Short mmCIF file of C-alpha atoms in Angstrom, two decimals:
data_model
loop_
_atom_site.label_atom_id
_atom_site.label_comp_id
_atom_site.label_asym_id
_atom_site.label_seq_id
_atom_site.Cartn_x
_atom_site.Cartn_y
_atom_site.Cartn_z
CA MET A 1 81.74 125.20 103.86
CA ALA A 2 82.02 121.85 102.08
CA ARG A 3 85.47 120.37 101.59
CA ASP A 4 86.64 120.11 97.98
CA VAL A 5 87.69 116.49 98.44
CA THR A 6 86.55 113.38 96.59
CA VAL A 7 86.64 110.21 98.70
CA LEU A 8 86.95 107.01 96.67
CA VAL A 9 85.59 103.94 98.45
CA GLY A 10 86.23 100.54 96.90
CA THR A 11 83.91 97.77 98.07
CA THR A 12 82.99 94.19 97.30
CA LYS A 13 80.08 95.52 95.22
CA GLY A 14 81.65 98.32 93.22
CA LEU A 15 83.20 101.74 93.68
CA PHE A 16 81.42 104.48 95.62
CA ILE A 17 82.28 108.19 95.52
CA LEU A 18 81.72 110.46 98.53
CA ARG A 19 81.59 114.24 98.20
CA GLU A 20 80.63 116.74 100.87
CA GLN A 21 77.65 118.98 100.17
CA PRO A 22 76.22 121.79 102.34
CA THR A 23 73.62 119.29 103.57
CA GLY A 24 76.10 116.49 104.29
CA TRP A 25 78.09 113.84 102.48
CA GLN A 26 76.65 112.63 99.16
CA VAL A 27 77.23 109.00 98.16
CA SER A 28 77.32 108.01 94.47
CA GLY A 29 77.48 104.42 93.26
CA PRO A 30 77.87 101.56 92.89
CA LEU A 31 80.12 102.15 89.88
CA CYS A 32 82.37 99.93 87.74
CA ASP A 33 79.60 97.40 87.01
CA GLY A 34 79.58 96.25 90.62
CA TRP A 35 83.07 94.76 90.40
CA SER A 36 84.93 94.06 93.62
CA ILE A 37 87.20 97.14 93.77
CA ASN A 38 90.36 96.61 95.78
CA HIS A 39 91.88 100.05 95.12
CA ALA A 40 91.13 103.38 93.46
CA ILE A 41 93.12 106.58 92.88
CA GLY A 42 92.65 109.88 91.08
CA ASP A 43 94.51 112.76 89.45
CA ALA A 44 93.16 116.12 90.61
CA ALA A 45 94.65 118.09 87.72
CA SER A 46 92.94 116.12 84.96
CA GLY A 47 89.92 114.77 86.80
CA THR A 48 90.88 111.22 85.83
CA LEU A 49 90.01 108.40 88.21
CA TRP A 50 91.16 104.78 88.13
CA ALA A 51 89.79 101.75 89.98
CA THR A 52 90.99 98.18 89.96
CA GLY A 53 89.98 94.78 91.28
CA GLY A 54 88.11 91.80 89.90
CA GLY A 55 88.16 88.12 90.68
CA GLU A 56 87.38 84.64 89.45
CA TRP A 57 84.04 85.61 87.88
CA SER A 58 84.82 88.98 86.33
CA GLY A 59 88.51 88.58 85.62
CA ALA A 60 91.07 91.30 86.33
CA GLY A 61 91.23 94.81 84.95
CA VAL A 62 91.56 98.54 85.47
CA TRP A 63 88.60 100.92 85.17
CA ARG A 64 89.18 104.50 84.02
CA SER A 65 87.02 107.62 84.15
CA SER A 66 88.12 110.82 82.40
CA ASP A 67 85.20 112.85 83.75
CA ALA A 68 85.57 112.53 87.55
CA GLY A 69 83.47 109.39 87.80
CA ALA A 70 80.48 110.12 85.57
CA ASN A 71 81.46 107.48 82.98
CA TRP A 72 83.81 104.51 83.16
CA ALA A 73 85.66 102.29 80.67
CA LEU A 74 87.37 98.97 81.45
CA THR A 75 90.75 97.77 80.24
CA LYS A 76 90.69 94.02 80.80
CA LEU A 77 93.98 92.43 81.85
CA ALA A 78 92.81 88.85 82.41
CA ASP A 79 89.67 86.87 81.63
CA GLY A 80 87.19 85.53 84.16
CA GLN A 81 84.47 82.91 84.01
CA ILE A 82 82.04 85.31 82.36
CA ASP A 83 84.37 85.71 79.38
CA GLU A 84 84.50 81.98 78.78
CA TRP A 85 80.73 81.72 79.07
CA THR A 86 79.97 84.55 76.68
CA ARG A 87 82.38 83.22 74.04
CA ASN A 88 81.11 79.65 74.20
CA ASP A 89 77.43 80.12 75.02
CA PRO A 90 75.46 82.71 73.01
CA GLU A 91 72.43 82.30 75.26
CA ALA A 92 74.52 83.07 78.34
CA ALA A 93 75.98 86.11 76.57
CA GLU A 94 72.48 87.36 75.80
CA MET A 95 71.34 86.74 79.36
CA PHE A 96 74.27 88.72 80.79
CA GLY A 97 73.95 91.44 78.16
CA ALA A 98 77.60 90.86 77.28
CA THR A 99 79.39 90.99 73.96
CA PRO A 100 82.14 88.35 73.55
CA GLN A 101 85.59 89.97 73.55
CA PRO A 102 89.03 88.73 72.44
CA PRO A 103 91.07 87.12 75.23
CA ALA A 104 92.65 89.63 77.60
CA PRO A 105 96.45 89.85 77.30
CA PHE A 106 97.46 88.41 80.69
CA SER A 107 94.82 85.69 81.08
CA GLY A 108 96.19 82.82 83.15
CA GLU A 109 98.92 85.06 84.60
CA VAL A 110 96.97 87.29 86.99
CA GLU A 111 93.72 86.61 88.86
CA ALA A 112 92.78 90.01 90.30
CA MET A 113 94.29 93.47 90.65
CA TRP A 114 94.99 94.88 94.10
CA SER A 115 96.74 98.25 93.89
CA LEU A 116 97.33 101.35 91.80
CA ALA A 117 99.84 104.21 91.91
CA ARG A 118 100.92 107.02 89.64
CA ALA A 119 104.64 107.82 89.35
CA GLY A 120 105.30 110.71 86.98
CA THR A 121 103.72 109.77 83.67
CA ARG A 122 103.55 106.07 84.52
CA LEU A 123 100.63 104.24 86.08
CA TYR A 124 101.37 101.05 87.99
CA ALA A 125 98.98 98.25 88.93
CA GLY A 126 99.77 95.37 91.28
CA GLY A 127 97.99 92.06 91.26
CA LYS A 128 97.67 88.50 92.44
CA PRO A 129 99.74 86.34 92.36
CA GLY A 130 102.56 88.83 92.99
CA LYS A 131 102.43 90.61 89.62
CA LEU A 132 103.15 94.21 88.62
CA TYR A 133 102.12 96.01 85.42
CA VAL A 134 102.86 99.48 84.04
CA SER A 135 100.98 101.77 81.67
CA GLU A 136 102.50 104.69 79.76
CA ASP A 137 99.14 105.92 78.41
CA ASP A 138 97.06 106.54 81.55
CA GLY A 139 95.78 102.98 81.79
CA LEU A 140 94.64 102.32 78.23
CA SER A 141 97.27 99.62 77.70
CA TRP A 142 99.58 97.70 80.01
CA ASP A 143 102.93 95.90 80.03
CA PRO A 144 104.34 93.50 82.62
CA VAL A 145 107.22 94.67 84.84
CA ALA A 146 109.45 91.69 84.17
CA ALA A 147 112.06 92.42 86.85
CA ILE A 148 109.55 91.85 89.64
CA ASN A 149 107.28 89.34 87.90
CA ASP A 150 110.31 87.13 87.14
CA HIS A 151 112.30 88.02 90.25
CA PRO A 152 115.04 85.42 90.92
CA GLU A 153 113.80 84.87 94.51
CA ARG A 154 110.17 84.49 93.47
CA ASP A 155 110.07 80.76 94.23
CA SER A 156 110.70 81.56 97.91
CA TRP A 157 107.75 83.97 98.23
CA ASN A 158 104.88 82.73 100.35
CA PRO A 159 101.24 83.82 100.02
CA GLY A 160 99.38 85.59 102.79
CA ALA A 161 95.83 84.68 103.76
CA ALA A 162 94.50 86.52 100.68
CA GLY A 163 97.14 85.00 98.41
CA LEU A 164 100.39 86.35 97.02
CA THR A 165 99.50 89.97 96.28
CA VAL A 166 101.22 93.20 95.28
CA HIS A 167 98.87 95.22 97.47
CA THR A 168 100.85 98.42 98.06
CA ILE A 169 102.74 100.61 95.59
CA VAL A 170 104.47 103.66 97.06
CA PRO A 171 105.96 106.13 94.56
CA SER A 172 108.33 108.97 95.31
CA ALA A 173 106.86 112.40 94.62
CA ASP A 174 110.36 113.72 93.88
CA ASP A 175 111.69 111.04 91.53
CA PRO A 176 109.30 108.87 89.48
CA ASP A 177 112.00 106.22 89.05
CA ARG A 178 111.94 105.49 92.79
CA LEU A 179 109.17 103.31 94.18
CA TRP A 180 108.48 100.70 96.81
CA LEU A 181 106.21 97.66 96.83
CA GLY A 182 104.53 95.81 99.67
CA ILE A 183 104.01 92.15 98.74
CA SER A 184 102.24 89.79 101.07
CA ALA A 185 104.02 87.72 102.14
CA ALA A 186 107.32 88.46 100.41
CA GLY A 187 108.11 91.78 102.09
CA VAL A 188 109.22 95.21 100.90
CA PHE A 189 110.89 95.71 97.53
CA ALA A 190 112.40 98.93 96.18
CA SER A 191 113.46 100.14 92.76
CA GLU A 192 115.66 103.16 92.03
CA ASP A 193 115.47 102.82 88.24
CA GLY A 194 111.80 102.82 87.29
CA GLY A 195 111.28 99.11 87.88
CA ALA A 196 114.24 97.82 85.87
CA THR A 197 115.75 96.24 89.00
CA TRP A 198 114.42 95.54 92.51
CA GLU A 199 116.03 95.14 95.92
CA ARG A 200 114.42 93.40 98.88
CA ARG A 201 114.36 95.70 101.93
CA ASN A 202 113.27 93.98 105.14
CA ARG A 203 116.31 94.29 107.42
CA LEU A 204 115.77 95.16 111.08
CA SER A 205 117.71 98.01 112.66
CA ASN A 206 116.76 96.93 116.19
CA ALA A 207 116.66 93.15 116.05
CA GLU A 208 117.19 92.81 119.80
CA ALA A 209 113.78 94.44 120.40
CA CYS A 210 112.06 91.72 118.39
CA GLU A 211 113.24 88.61 120.18
CA GLY A 212 110.95 86.13 121.86
CA HIS A 213 108.06 85.99 119.39
CA ASP A 214 107.02 82.54 118.21
CA HIS A 215 104.31 83.64 115.77
CA PRO A 216 105.16 82.45 112.22
CA ALA A 217 104.78 86.01 110.87
CA ALA A 218 106.91 87.56 113.61
CA PRO A 219 110.31 89.15 112.92
CA ARG A 220 113.26 86.81 112.98
CA ASP A 221 116.71 86.30 111.50
CA GLY A 222 117.24 90.05 111.29
CA GLN A 223 114.11 90.57 109.15
CA THR A 224 110.86 92.39 109.95
CA GLY A 225 108.74 89.48 108.83
CA HIS A 226 107.59 89.44 105.24
CA CYS A 227 103.82 89.77 105.68
CA VAL A 228 103.55 93.50 105.03
CA HIS A 229 99.98 94.76 105.45
CA ASN A 230 100.33 98.37 104.31
CA MET A 231 103.08 100.94 103.76
CA VAL A 232 103.13 104.74 103.38
CA ARG A 233 105.79 107.34 102.62
CA ALA A 234 106.06 110.68 104.40
CA GLN A 235 105.97 113.04 101.42
CA ALA A 236 107.49 115.83 103.50
CA ARG A 237 110.60 113.74 104.29
CA GLY A 238 111.80 111.73 101.32
CA ASP A 239 113.10 108.42 102.67
CA LEU A 240 110.82 108.12 105.71
CA LEU A 241 108.54 105.08 105.40
CA TYR A 242 106.08 103.47 107.79
CA GLN A 243 104.57 100.01 107.54
CA GLN A 244 101.90 98.08 109.39
CA ASN A 245 103.11 94.53 109.40
CA HIS A 246 101.31 91.33 110.37
CA HIS A 247 103.30 91.55 113.59
CA GLY A 248 103.86 95.19 114.48
CA VAL A 249 104.34 98.74 113.20
CA TRP A 250 107.68 99.76 111.72
CA ARG A 251 109.55 102.90 110.67
CA SER A 252 112.39 103.31 108.22
CA ARG A 253 114.36 106.54 107.91
CA ASP A 254 116.47 105.26 105.01
CA GLY A 255 114.02 104.20 102.34
CA GLY A 256 113.48 100.72 103.74
CA ARG A 257 117.12 99.71 104.02
CA SER A 258 116.56 99.22 107.76
CA TRP A 259 113.45 99.22 109.95
CA ASP A 260 112.78 100.26 113.57
CA ASN A 261 110.13 98.51 115.64
CA ILE A 262 107.73 101.24 116.88
CA THR A 263 104.98 98.96 118.20
CA ASP A 264 105.59 99.74 121.89
CA GLY A 265 102.63 101.64 123.31
CA LEU A 266 100.04 100.06 121.01
CA PRO A 267 97.48 97.59 122.39
CA SER A 268 98.38 94.82 119.96
CA THR A 269 100.93 93.85 117.35
CA PHE A 270 98.27 93.18 114.69
CA GLY A 271 96.44 95.49 112.30
CA PHE A 272 96.17 96.42 108.66
CA PRO A 273 96.26 100.14 107.75
CA ILE A 274 98.63 103.02 108.47
CA ALA A 275 98.46 106.67 107.36
CA VAL A 276 100.76 109.70 107.57
CA HIS A 277 99.96 113.40 107.58
CA PRO A 278 100.81 114.94 104.18
CA ALA A 279 102.84 117.80 105.69
CA LYS A 280 103.84 116.52 109.15
CA PRO A 281 106.06 113.47 108.65
CA ASP A 282 106.03 112.46 112.32
CA LEU A 283 102.22 112.47 112.60
CA ILE A 284 100.84 108.99 111.87
CA TRP A 285 97.69 106.99 112.53
CA THR A 286 96.96 103.28 112.70
CA LEU A 287 94.02 101.12 113.79
CA PRO A 288 95.11 98.06 115.79
CA LEU A 289 93.01 94.90 115.91
CA ASN A 290 93.12 92.32 118.66
CA SER A 291 95.01 89.60 116.75
CA ASP A 292 94.87 87.47 113.64
CA MET A 293 93.41 84.50 115.57
CA ASP A 294 90.97 86.25 117.95
CA GLY A 295 88.50 87.80 115.54
CA ARG A 296 90.42 90.72 114.01
CA TYR A 297 88.35 93.45 115.67
CA PRO A 298 89.30 96.39 117.94
CA PRO A 299 90.74 95.34 121.32
CA ASP A 300 87.98 94.98 123.93
CA ALA A 301 85.47 95.64 121.10
CA ARG A 302 86.09 99.40 121.56
CA ALA A 303 87.15 101.26 118.42
CA ALA A 304 90.16 103.56 118.53
CA VAL A 305 92.52 105.11 116.04
CA TRP A 306 95.96 105.31 117.61
CA ARG A 307 97.98 108.43 116.85
CA SER A 308 101.64 109.27 117.19
CA ARG A 309 103.02 112.79 116.88
CA ASP A 310 106.65 111.71 117.15
CA GLY A 311 107.03 109.12 114.42
CA GLY A 312 105.96 106.18 116.57
CA ASP A 313 108.08 106.84 119.66
CA SER A 314 104.85 107.25 121.65
CA TRP A 315 101.16 106.60 120.98
CA GLU A 316 97.77 107.87 122.16
CA ASP A 317 94.30 106.49 121.51
CA CYS A 318 91.68 108.64 119.76
CA ARG A 319 88.14 107.41 120.54
CA ASN A 320 85.83 110.45 120.45
CA GLY A 321 82.98 109.68 118.04
CA LEU A 322 83.90 106.01 117.55
CA PRO A 323 81.80 103.09 118.90
CA GLN A 324 82.94 102.09 122.38
CA GLU A 325 80.97 98.92 122.96
CA ALA A 326 80.15 95.82 120.94
CA CYS A 327 82.35 97.01 118.06
CA PHE A 328 83.53 94.07 115.96
CA PHE A 329 84.43 95.66 112.64
CA THR A 330 87.68 95.20 110.75
CA VAL A 331 89.55 97.93 108.87
CA LEU A 332 91.46 96.43 105.94
CA ARG A 333 94.90 97.29 104.59
CA GLN A 334 93.94 99.93 101.98
CA ALA A 335 91.00 101.34 103.93
CA MET A 336 92.66 104.35 105.60
CA ALA A 337 93.79 107.55 103.88
CA THR A 338 94.39 111.28 104.31
CA ASP A 339 93.58 114.16 102.01
CA THR A 340 95.78 117.14 101.15
CA ALA A 341 93.40 119.97 102.06
CA SER A 342 94.69 122.92 104.08
CA ARG A 343 93.43 121.12 107.20
CA PRO A 344 93.89 117.51 106.12
CA GLY A 345 91.22 114.97 106.87
CA VAL A 346 91.81 111.36 107.90
CA TYR A 347 89.39 108.67 106.73
CA PHE A 348 88.86 104.95 107.27
CA GLY A 349 86.29 102.40 106.12
CA THR A 350 85.08 99.21 107.78
CA ASN A 351 84.00 95.77 106.68
CA SER A 352 80.59 96.64 108.15
CA GLY A 353 80.14 99.34 105.50
CA SER A 354 80.87 102.56 107.39
CA VAL A 355 83.29 105.35 106.52
CA PHE A 356 84.56 107.54 109.37
CA ALA A 357 86.42 110.84 109.04
CA SER A 358 88.31 113.24 111.29
CA PHE A 359 89.15 116.84 110.44
CA ASP A 360 91.10 117.64 113.60
CA GLU A 361 93.96 115.16 113.27
CA GLY A 362 92.02 112.41 115.04
CA ASP A 363 90.73 114.27 118.09
CA SER A 364 87.15 113.53 117.02
CA TRP A 365 85.49 111.31 114.42
CA GLY A 366 82.21 111.27 112.54
CA GLU A 367 80.52 108.69 110.33
CA ILE A 368 80.21 110.14 106.80
CA ALA A 369 78.72 107.02 105.16
CA ARG A 370 77.09 103.85 106.41
CA HIS A 371 75.46 100.66 105.14
CA LEU A 372 77.87 100.32 102.21
CA PRO A 373 79.16 96.88 101.21
CA THR A 374 82.40 95.67 102.79
CA VAL A 375 84.93 98.49 102.35
CA LEU A 376 88.18 97.32 100.74
CA CYS A 377 89.85 100.67 100.16
CA VAL A 378 89.59 104.38 100.90
CA GLU A 379 91.54 106.98 98.91
CA THR A 380 91.11 110.72 98.33
CA VAL A 381 91.50 113.29 95.57
CA THR A 382 91.77 116.89 96.72
CA ALA A 383 90.63 120.09 95.02
CA SER A 384 90.05 120.15 91.29
CA VAL A 385 88.09 116.95 90.57
CA THR A 386 84.61 118.03 89.52
CA ALA A 387 81.57 116.24 90.85
CA ALA A 388 80.03 113.63 88.57
CA ALA A 389 76.50 114.22 87.38
#
């Protein structure tokens, strides 16, 4: 029996949608005019999907589909090179089949969008360089979140390798006014009042376990290190957060006010994604890579998802079905997710264009798509989203 789950795969050449059929997994795409899609999410109740990304050529924006991916409309947030060309060169506009549009509202302020999250009736979008926007009408129009965009410590924020990005937005399922941001490389920020104010939350609870590292992204001075790679919240236990940092994996039991180092038992301190079971808050998965300077591929070129059933106190490697020789792929920060089916699946995508899935908590893995463009994100929508035509 096919799973009633929609898998959203953002790539460097558009959004792809995966749905399981009796004969196997069906791949639809590329969608969103071939934009580079850094993140995508969906609402199962309404069938609405959103995707975001962009870059220097296309500009920045949020795509929206109200029919589960059959049709898409773009809300432009910032102009790209194509907008300048089409306004100033009618021949170029005709060649690209583009109609000149008025300048987008945040042109010159944001270069590309990196993340999406829904919190109650609000939709949030994070971008580069370190910007956050909110929509009260399902993504049709957007306003800046001034308290983070004009944060008093902003001048001290440093960019990561991909720039200064709001790449992770973690809402609370219980209170839409509570949310957390992962900003690379400024750290974790939290708001308890719907984004009106923000508090930086990077303090170590076990600083003595983090001594002796000389890497510039390593924890020091009582802080985890500010280069957050990805962060998830255990929905079944309100204030329990996990993050994969540039230099380790971390757990917070108090909403990010303090962090425990739970890297011991993993083969490296470097990696990008982390995922948590939707109903078992102590069951987590991550995919370590060898290091930031040695190629960023699985240690010993043998792929493994590492699993913990006790919140990171111990780890085991899950390799069944994954390539065990000459494996040099990378799994990026937003490219691992779970679904909320009765037996939840775990999914990850690679920069070599494959998507793998496990339906037994990581005991075994299968490739459900291959030969896609570089995968930038994987997200899921469970149950009531209807397949696009």
